[in-house]
Coordinates of C-alpha atoms in Angstrom, one line a residue:
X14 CA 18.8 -17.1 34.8
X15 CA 17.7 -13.8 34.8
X16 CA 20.3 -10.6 35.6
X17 CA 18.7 -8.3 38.5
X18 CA 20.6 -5.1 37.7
X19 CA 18.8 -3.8 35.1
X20 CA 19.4 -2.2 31.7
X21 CA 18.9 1.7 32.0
X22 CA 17.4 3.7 28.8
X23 CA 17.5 7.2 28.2
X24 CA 14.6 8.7 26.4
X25 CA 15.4 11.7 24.1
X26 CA 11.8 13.0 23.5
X27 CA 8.5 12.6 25.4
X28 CA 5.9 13.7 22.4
X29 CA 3.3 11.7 21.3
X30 CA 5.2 8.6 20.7
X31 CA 8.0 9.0 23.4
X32 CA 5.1 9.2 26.1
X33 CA 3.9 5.8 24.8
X34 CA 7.5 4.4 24.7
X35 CA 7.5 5.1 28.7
X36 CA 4.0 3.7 29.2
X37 CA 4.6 0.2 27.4
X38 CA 8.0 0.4 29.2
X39 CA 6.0 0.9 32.4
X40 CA 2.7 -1.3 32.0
X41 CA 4.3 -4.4 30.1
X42 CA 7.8 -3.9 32.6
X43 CA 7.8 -7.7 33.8
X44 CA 7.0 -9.1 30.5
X45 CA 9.9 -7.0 28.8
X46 CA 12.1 -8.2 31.2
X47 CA 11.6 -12.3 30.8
X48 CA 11.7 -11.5 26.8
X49 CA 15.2 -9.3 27.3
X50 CA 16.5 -11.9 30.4
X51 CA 17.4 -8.5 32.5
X52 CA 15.2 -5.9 33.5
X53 CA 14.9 -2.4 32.0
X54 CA 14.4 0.5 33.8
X55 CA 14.0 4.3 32.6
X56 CA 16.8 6.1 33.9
X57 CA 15.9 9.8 32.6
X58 CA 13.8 11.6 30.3
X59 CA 14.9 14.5 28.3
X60 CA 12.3 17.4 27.1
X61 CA 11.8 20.7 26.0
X62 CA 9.0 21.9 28.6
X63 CA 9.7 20.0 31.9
X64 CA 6.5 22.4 33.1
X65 CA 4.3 20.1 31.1
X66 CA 2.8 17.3 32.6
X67 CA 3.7 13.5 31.5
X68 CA 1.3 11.3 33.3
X69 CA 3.1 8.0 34.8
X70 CA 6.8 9.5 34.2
X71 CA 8.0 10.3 37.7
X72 CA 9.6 14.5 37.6
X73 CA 12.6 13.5 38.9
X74 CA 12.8 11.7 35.9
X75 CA 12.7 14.6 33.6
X76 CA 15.6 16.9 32.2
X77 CA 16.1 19.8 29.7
X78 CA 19.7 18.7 29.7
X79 CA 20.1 15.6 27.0
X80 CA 23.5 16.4 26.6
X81 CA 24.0 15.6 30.0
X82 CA 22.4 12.9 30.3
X83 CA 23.4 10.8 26.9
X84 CA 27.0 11.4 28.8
X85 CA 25.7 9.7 31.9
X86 CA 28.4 6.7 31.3
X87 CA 26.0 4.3 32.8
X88 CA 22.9 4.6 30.0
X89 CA 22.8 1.4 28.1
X90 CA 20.3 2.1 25.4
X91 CA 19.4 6.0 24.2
X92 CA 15.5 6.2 22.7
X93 CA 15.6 8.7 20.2
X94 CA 12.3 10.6 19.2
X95 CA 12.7 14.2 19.3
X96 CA 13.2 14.3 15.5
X97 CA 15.0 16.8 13.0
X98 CA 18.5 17.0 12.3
X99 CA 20.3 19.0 15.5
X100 CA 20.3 18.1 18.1
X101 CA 19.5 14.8 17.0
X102 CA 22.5 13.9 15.1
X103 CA 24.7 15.3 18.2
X104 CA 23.1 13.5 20.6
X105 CA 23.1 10.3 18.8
X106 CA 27.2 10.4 18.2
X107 CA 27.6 11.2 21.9
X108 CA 25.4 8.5 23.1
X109 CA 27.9 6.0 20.9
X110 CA 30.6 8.1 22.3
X111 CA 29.8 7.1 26.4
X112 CA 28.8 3.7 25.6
X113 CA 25.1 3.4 24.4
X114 CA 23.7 1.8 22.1
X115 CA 21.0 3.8 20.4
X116 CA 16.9 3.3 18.8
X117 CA 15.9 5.9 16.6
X118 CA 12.9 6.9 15.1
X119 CA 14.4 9.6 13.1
X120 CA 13.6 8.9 9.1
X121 CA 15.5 12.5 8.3
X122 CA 18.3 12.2 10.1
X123 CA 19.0 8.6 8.9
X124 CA 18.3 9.3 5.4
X125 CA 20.7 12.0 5.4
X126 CA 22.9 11.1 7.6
X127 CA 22.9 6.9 7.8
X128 CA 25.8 5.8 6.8
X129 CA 27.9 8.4 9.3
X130 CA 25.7 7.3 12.0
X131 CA 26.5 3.8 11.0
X132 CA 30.4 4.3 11.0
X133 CA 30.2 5.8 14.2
X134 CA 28.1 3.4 15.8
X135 CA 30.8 0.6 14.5
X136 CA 33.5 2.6 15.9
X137 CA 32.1 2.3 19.3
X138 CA 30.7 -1.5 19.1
X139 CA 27.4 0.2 19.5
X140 CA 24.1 -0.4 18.3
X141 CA 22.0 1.4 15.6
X142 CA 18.7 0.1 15.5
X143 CA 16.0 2.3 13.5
X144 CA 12.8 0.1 12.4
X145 CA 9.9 2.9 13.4
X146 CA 11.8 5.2 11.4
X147 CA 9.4 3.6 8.3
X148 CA 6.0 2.5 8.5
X149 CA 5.2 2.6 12.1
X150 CA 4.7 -0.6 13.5
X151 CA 4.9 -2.4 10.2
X152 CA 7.9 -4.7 10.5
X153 CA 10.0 -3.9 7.7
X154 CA 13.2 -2.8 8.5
X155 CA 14.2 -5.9 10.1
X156 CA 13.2 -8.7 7.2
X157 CA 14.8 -6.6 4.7
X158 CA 18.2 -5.9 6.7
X159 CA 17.8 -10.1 8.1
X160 CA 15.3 -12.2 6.8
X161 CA 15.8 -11.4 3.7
X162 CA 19.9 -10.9 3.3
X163 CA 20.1 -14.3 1.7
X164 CA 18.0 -13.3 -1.2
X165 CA 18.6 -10.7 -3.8
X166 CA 15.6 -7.7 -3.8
X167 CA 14.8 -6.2 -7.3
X168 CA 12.0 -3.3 -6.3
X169 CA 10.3 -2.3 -3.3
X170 CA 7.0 -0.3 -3.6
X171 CA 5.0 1.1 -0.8
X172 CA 2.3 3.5 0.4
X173 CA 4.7 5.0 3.1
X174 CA 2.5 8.1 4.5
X175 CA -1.0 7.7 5.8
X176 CA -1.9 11.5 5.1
X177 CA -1.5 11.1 2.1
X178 CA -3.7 7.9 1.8
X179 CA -6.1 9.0 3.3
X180 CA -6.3 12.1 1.0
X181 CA -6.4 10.3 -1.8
X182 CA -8.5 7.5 -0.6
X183 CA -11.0 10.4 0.1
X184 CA -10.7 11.7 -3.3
X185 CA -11.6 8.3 -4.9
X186 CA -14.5 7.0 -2.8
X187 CA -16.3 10.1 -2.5
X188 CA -15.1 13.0 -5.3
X189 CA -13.6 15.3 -2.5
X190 CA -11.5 17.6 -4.3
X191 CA -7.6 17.7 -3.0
X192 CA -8.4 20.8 -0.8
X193 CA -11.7 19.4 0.9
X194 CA -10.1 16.1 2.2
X195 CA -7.0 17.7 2.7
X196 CA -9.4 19.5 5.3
X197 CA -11.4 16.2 6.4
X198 CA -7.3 14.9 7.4
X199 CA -6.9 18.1 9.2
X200 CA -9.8 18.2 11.1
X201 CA -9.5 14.3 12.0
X202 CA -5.8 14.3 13.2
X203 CA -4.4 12.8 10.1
X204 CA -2.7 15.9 8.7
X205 CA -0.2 18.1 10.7
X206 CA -1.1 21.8 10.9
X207 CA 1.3 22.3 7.8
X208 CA 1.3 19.4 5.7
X209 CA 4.1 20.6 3.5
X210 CA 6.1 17.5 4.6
X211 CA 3.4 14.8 3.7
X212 CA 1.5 16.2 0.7
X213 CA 4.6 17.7 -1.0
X214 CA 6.4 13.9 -0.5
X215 CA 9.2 15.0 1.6
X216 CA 8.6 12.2 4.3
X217 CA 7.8 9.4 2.1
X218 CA 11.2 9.9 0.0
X219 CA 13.5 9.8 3.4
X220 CA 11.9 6.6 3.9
X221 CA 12.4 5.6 0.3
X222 CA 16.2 6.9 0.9
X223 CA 16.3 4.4 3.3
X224 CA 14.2 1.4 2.4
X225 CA 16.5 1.5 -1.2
X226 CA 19.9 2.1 0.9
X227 CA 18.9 -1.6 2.6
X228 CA 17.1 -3.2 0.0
X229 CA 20.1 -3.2 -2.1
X230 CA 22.7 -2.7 0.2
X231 CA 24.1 0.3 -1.2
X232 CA 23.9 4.2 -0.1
X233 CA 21.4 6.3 -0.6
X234 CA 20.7 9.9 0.3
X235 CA 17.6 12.2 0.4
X236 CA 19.2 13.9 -2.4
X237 CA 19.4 11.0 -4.4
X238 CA 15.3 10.6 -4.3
X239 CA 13.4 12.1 -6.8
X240 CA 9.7 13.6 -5.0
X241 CA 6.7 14.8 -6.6
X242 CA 4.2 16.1 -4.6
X243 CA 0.2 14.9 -4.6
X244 CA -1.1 18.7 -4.6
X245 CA -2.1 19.0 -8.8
X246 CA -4.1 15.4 -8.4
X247 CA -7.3 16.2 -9.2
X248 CA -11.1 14.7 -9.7
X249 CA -10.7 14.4 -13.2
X250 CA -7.2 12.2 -12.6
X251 CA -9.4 9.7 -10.8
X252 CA -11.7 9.4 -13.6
X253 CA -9.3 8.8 -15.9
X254 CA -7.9 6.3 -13.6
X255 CA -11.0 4.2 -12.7
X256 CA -11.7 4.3 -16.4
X257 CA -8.4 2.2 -17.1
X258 CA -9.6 0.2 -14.1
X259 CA -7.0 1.8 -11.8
X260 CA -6.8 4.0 -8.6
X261 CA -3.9 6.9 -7.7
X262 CA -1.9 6.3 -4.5
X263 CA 1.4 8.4 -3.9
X264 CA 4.1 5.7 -4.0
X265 CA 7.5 5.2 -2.9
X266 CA 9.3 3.3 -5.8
X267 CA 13.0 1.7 -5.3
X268 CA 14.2 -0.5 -8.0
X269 CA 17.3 -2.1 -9.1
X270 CA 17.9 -1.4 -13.1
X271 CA 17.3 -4.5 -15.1
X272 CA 21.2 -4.8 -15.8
X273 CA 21.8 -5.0 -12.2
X274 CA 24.1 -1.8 -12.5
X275 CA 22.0 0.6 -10.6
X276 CA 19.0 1.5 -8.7
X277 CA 16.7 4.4 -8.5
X278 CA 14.6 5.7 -5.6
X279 CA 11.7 8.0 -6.0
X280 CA 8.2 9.2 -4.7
X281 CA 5.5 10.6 -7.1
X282 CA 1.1 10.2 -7.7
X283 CA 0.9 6.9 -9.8
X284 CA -2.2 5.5 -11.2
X285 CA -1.8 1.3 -10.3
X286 CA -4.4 -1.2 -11.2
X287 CA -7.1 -1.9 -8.2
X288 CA -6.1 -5.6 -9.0
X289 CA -2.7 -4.9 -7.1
X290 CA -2.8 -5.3 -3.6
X291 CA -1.7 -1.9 -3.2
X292 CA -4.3 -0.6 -4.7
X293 CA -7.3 -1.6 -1.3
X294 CA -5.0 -0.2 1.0
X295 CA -7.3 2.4 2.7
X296 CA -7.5 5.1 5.1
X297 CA -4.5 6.2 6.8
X298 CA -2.7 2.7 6.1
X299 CA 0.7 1.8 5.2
X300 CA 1.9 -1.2 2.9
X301 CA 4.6 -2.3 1.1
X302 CA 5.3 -4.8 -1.6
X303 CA 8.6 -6.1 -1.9
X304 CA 9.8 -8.1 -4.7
X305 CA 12.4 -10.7 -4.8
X306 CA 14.6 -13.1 -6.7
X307 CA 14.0 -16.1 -4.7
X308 CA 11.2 -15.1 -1.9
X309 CA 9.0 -13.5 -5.0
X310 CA 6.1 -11.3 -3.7
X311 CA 5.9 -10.1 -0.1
X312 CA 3.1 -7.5 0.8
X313 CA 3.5 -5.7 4.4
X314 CA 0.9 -4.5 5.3
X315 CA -0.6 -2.1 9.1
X316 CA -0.5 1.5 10.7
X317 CA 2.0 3.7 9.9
X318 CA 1.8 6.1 12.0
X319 CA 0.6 7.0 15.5
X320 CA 1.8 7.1 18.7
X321 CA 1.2 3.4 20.2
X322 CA 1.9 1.7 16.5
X323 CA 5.5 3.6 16.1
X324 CA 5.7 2.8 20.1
X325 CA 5.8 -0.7 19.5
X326 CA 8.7 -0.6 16.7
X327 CA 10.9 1.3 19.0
X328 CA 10.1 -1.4 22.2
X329 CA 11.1 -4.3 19.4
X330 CA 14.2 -2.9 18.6
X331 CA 14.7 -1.9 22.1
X332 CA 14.3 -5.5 23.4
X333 CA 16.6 -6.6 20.3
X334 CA 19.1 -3.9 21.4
X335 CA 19.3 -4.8 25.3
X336 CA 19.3 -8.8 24.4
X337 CA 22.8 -7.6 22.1
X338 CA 24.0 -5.6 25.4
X339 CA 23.6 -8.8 27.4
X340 CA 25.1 -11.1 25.4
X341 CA 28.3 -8.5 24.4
X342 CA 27.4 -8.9 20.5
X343 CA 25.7 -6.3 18.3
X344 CA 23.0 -6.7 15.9
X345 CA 23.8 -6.0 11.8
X346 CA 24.7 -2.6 10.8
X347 CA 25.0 -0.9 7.6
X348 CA 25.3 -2.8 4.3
X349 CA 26.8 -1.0 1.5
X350 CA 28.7 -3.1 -0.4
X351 CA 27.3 -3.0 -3.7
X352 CA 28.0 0.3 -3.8
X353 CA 25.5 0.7 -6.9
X354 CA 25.4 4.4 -8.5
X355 CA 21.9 6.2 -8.0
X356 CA 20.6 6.6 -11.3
X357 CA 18.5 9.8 -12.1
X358 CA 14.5 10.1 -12.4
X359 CA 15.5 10.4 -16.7
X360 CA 16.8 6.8 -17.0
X361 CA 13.6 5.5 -15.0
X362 CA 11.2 3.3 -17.2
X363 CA 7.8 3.1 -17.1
X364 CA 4.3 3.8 -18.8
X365 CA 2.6 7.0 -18.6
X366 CA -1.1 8.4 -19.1
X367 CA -1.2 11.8 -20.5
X368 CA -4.2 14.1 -21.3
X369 CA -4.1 16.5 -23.6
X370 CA -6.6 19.9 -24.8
X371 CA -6.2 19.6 -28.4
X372 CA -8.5 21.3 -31.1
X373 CA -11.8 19.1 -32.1
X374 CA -10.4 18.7 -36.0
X375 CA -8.8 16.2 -38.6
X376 CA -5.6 15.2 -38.2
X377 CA -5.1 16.1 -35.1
X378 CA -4.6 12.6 -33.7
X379 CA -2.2 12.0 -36.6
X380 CA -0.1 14.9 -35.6
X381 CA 0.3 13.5 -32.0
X382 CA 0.7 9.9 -33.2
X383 CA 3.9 11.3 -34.9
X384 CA 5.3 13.1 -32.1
X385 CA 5.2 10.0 -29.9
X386 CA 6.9 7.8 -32.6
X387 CA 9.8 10.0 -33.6
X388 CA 10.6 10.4 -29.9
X389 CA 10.4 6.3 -29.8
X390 CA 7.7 6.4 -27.1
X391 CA 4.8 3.9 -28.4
X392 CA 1.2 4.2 -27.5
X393 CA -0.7 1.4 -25.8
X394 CA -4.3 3.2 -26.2
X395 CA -5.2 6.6 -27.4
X396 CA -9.2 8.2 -26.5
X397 CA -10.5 11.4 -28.1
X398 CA -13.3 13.1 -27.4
X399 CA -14.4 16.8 -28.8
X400 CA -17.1 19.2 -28.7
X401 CA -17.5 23.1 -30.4
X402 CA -14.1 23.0 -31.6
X403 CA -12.5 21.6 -28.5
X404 CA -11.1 18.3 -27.4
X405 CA -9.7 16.4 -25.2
X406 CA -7.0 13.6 -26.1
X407 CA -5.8 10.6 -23.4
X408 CA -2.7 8.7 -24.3
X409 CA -1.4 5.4 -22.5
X410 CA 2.4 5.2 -23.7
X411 CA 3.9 1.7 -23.5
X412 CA 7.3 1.4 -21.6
X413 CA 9.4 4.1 -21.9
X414 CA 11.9 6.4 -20.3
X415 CA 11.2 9.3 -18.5
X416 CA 13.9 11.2 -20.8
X417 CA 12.0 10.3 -23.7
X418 CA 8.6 11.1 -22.4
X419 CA 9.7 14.6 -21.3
X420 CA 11.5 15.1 -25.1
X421 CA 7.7 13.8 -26.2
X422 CA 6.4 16.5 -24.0
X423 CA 7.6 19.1 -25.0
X424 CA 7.8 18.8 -28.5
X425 CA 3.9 18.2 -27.9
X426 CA 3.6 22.0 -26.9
X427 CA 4.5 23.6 -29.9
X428 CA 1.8 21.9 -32.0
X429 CA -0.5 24.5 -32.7
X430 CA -3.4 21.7 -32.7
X431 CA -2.6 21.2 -29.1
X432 CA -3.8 23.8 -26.5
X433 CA -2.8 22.4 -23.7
X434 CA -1.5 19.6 -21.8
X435 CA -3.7 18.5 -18.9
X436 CA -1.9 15.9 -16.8
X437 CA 1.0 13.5 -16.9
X438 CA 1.0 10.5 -14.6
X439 CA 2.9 7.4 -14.2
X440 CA 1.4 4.1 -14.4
X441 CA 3.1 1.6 -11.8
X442 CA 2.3 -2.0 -10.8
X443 CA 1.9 -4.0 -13.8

């Protein structure tokens, strides 16, 4: 039997996706209600221009005053999607505080701020529910934190940010450099005015914070992520690339160490073999591949971003959320029990390409060779080519650690036989 009074949500934020929250909320109203058992009705809207026009939201609706209205006492449910730290962190303790539980879009704020969030939402008997926060409407948050809790992950690895994709998709299919289809993303409403926060990696690694902190049910931070930015891939990188039968995405890498005794989160340009199914994800699409002890491979794959697609992951976890408030329970919260330490980007193992401007003579390749061996860094393949006294040299490394690769490095630089070194990049997914 269906309850009549209904469930009242607040709505911190009426942007591009807060305006489609209240539209689904509006237009799919009856059907939300037989799926929750009560109906759900929008009680306020808080904004920072109440001039500004917000078509199908009534004005009497809308506030400049979320304080005041989180504090309401009779708000069930607080939609969060204004963003940023403050007042966002504020407002979401104060919710808690008068008896909400709260959905959250808000990948910053949780990455650096999760697990207090958490604890107060568990001091309260509240709610914390946060799936749009990564990968739009991509479910992924939810069949890590529950569909997967009976199985032991080893490594996620995901295209997290569509800018970026689509940059470097661009670059790849048709030889853009970075700067022209950083300006095709621009002009098509892919890329924000400043991209700092996508090209630079910022927003994929406080997804990777928080994709590693369930995955492995331990904490991690922002600060715990290494990030390297996409901005120094260039034409040449994809050559090199699609001549080892690869492509470059930027990737968000979590992993557990292969003693089990840590994990490492980071975000950097990898080349990955276009046989991986990461490798066709175009465009402005997400995916992620998820790998497991007993489940194996899992790809998950859809938008990422945009208004309606992020729209729907908050509605899911705001029909999970009310069907909790109805039935007196709450839903999983945070799972830190492992309590593994956060290992640093120097213990991470992998294989690397590097290309190097050495000079076109004998011995040179010898010299190199010998660099790589007494910093125990083995090569897989080596490629030379010269011309007038100038050369250029590729090496694919084996496995090995980023410590020993950087030691590698740098000894490389005071050979007088090399000029120069070109480009380092990680080779993922094999």
């Amino acid at each position: 039997m269906m309850r009549t009074r209904p469930l009242k949500v607040a709505l911190l934020g009426c942007g591009v996706v807060g305006s489609e929250v209240a539209r689904i909320m509006t237009t799919h109203a009856d059907d939300l209600a037989a799926r929750i058992g009560a109906p759900v009705e929008l009680a306020g809207v808080a904004v920072r221009r109440p001039s500004k026009l917000r078509e199908g939201i009534p004005q009497d609706l809308v506030t400049t005053d979320a304080t005041a209205l989180v504090k309401r006492g009779d708000i069930d449910v607080v939609v969060e999607v204004i963003g940023g730290i403050e007042p966002a962190r504020t407002l979401i303790t104060t919710a808690f505080e008068h008896g909400a539980s709260v959905v959250s879009a808000n990948k910053a704020l949780l990455a650096q701020d999760g697990a207090a969030l958490h604890a107060a939402a568990g001091q309260h008997g509240k709610d914390l529910y946060y799936e749009a926060a990564v990968a739009g409407a991509i479910p992924l948050i939810r069949p890590l934190r529950e569909s997967l809790a009976g199985d032991k992950v080893n490594r996620v690895l995901g295209i997290v940010n569509g800018t970026t994709n689509f940059i470097l998709d661009k670059m790849d299919s048709t030889g853009a450099g970075y700067q022209e289809a950083l300006d095709e993303a621009t002009a098509l409403g892919y890329a924000e005015a400043d991209p700092t926060a996508d090209v630079e990696g910022f927003d994929a690694a406080a997804k990777a914070a928080i994709l590693a902190g369930i995955a492995f049910h331990t904490r991690v931070r922002l600060d715990d992520v290494y990030r390297e930015g996409m901005t120094e891939v260039t034409a040449a990188d994809f050559a090199s690339a699609r001549n080892m039968g690869c492509t470059i995405k930027l990737l968000a890498i979590c992993e557990r160490a292969e003693d089990g005794q840590s994990v490492t989160a980071r975000v950097h340009p990898a080349m990955i073999p276009l046989s991986h199914p990461l490798a066709s994800v175009r465009g402005a699409y997400n995916a992620v591949f998820v790998e497991s002890d007993a489940s194996g491979q899992l790809m998950f794959y859809g938008p990422g971003a945009g208004g309606a697609p992020t729209a729907s992951a908050v509605l899911g976890d705001l029909v999970a959320v009310c069907r909790n408030r109805l039935s007196g329970t709450t839903g999983p919260g945070e799972s830190a029990y492992t309590a593994l330490p956060v290992s640093g980007m120097g213990e991470v193992v992998t294989r690397y390409h590097i290309s190097l401007d050495v000079a076109d003579k004998p011995g040179v390749l010898a010299q190199v060779a010998t660099v790589f061996a007494e910093h125990g860094v083995s090569i897989d393949t080596v490629r030379q080519q010269g011309k007038d006294g100038e050369a250029s040299l590729v090496v694919v490394t084996h496995r090995a650690s980023d410590a020993a690769l950087g030691g590698t490095v740098e000894a490389l630089r005071k050979l007088d036989t090399v000029r120069g070194v070109a480009s380092i990049m990680r080779v993922e997914g094999e």
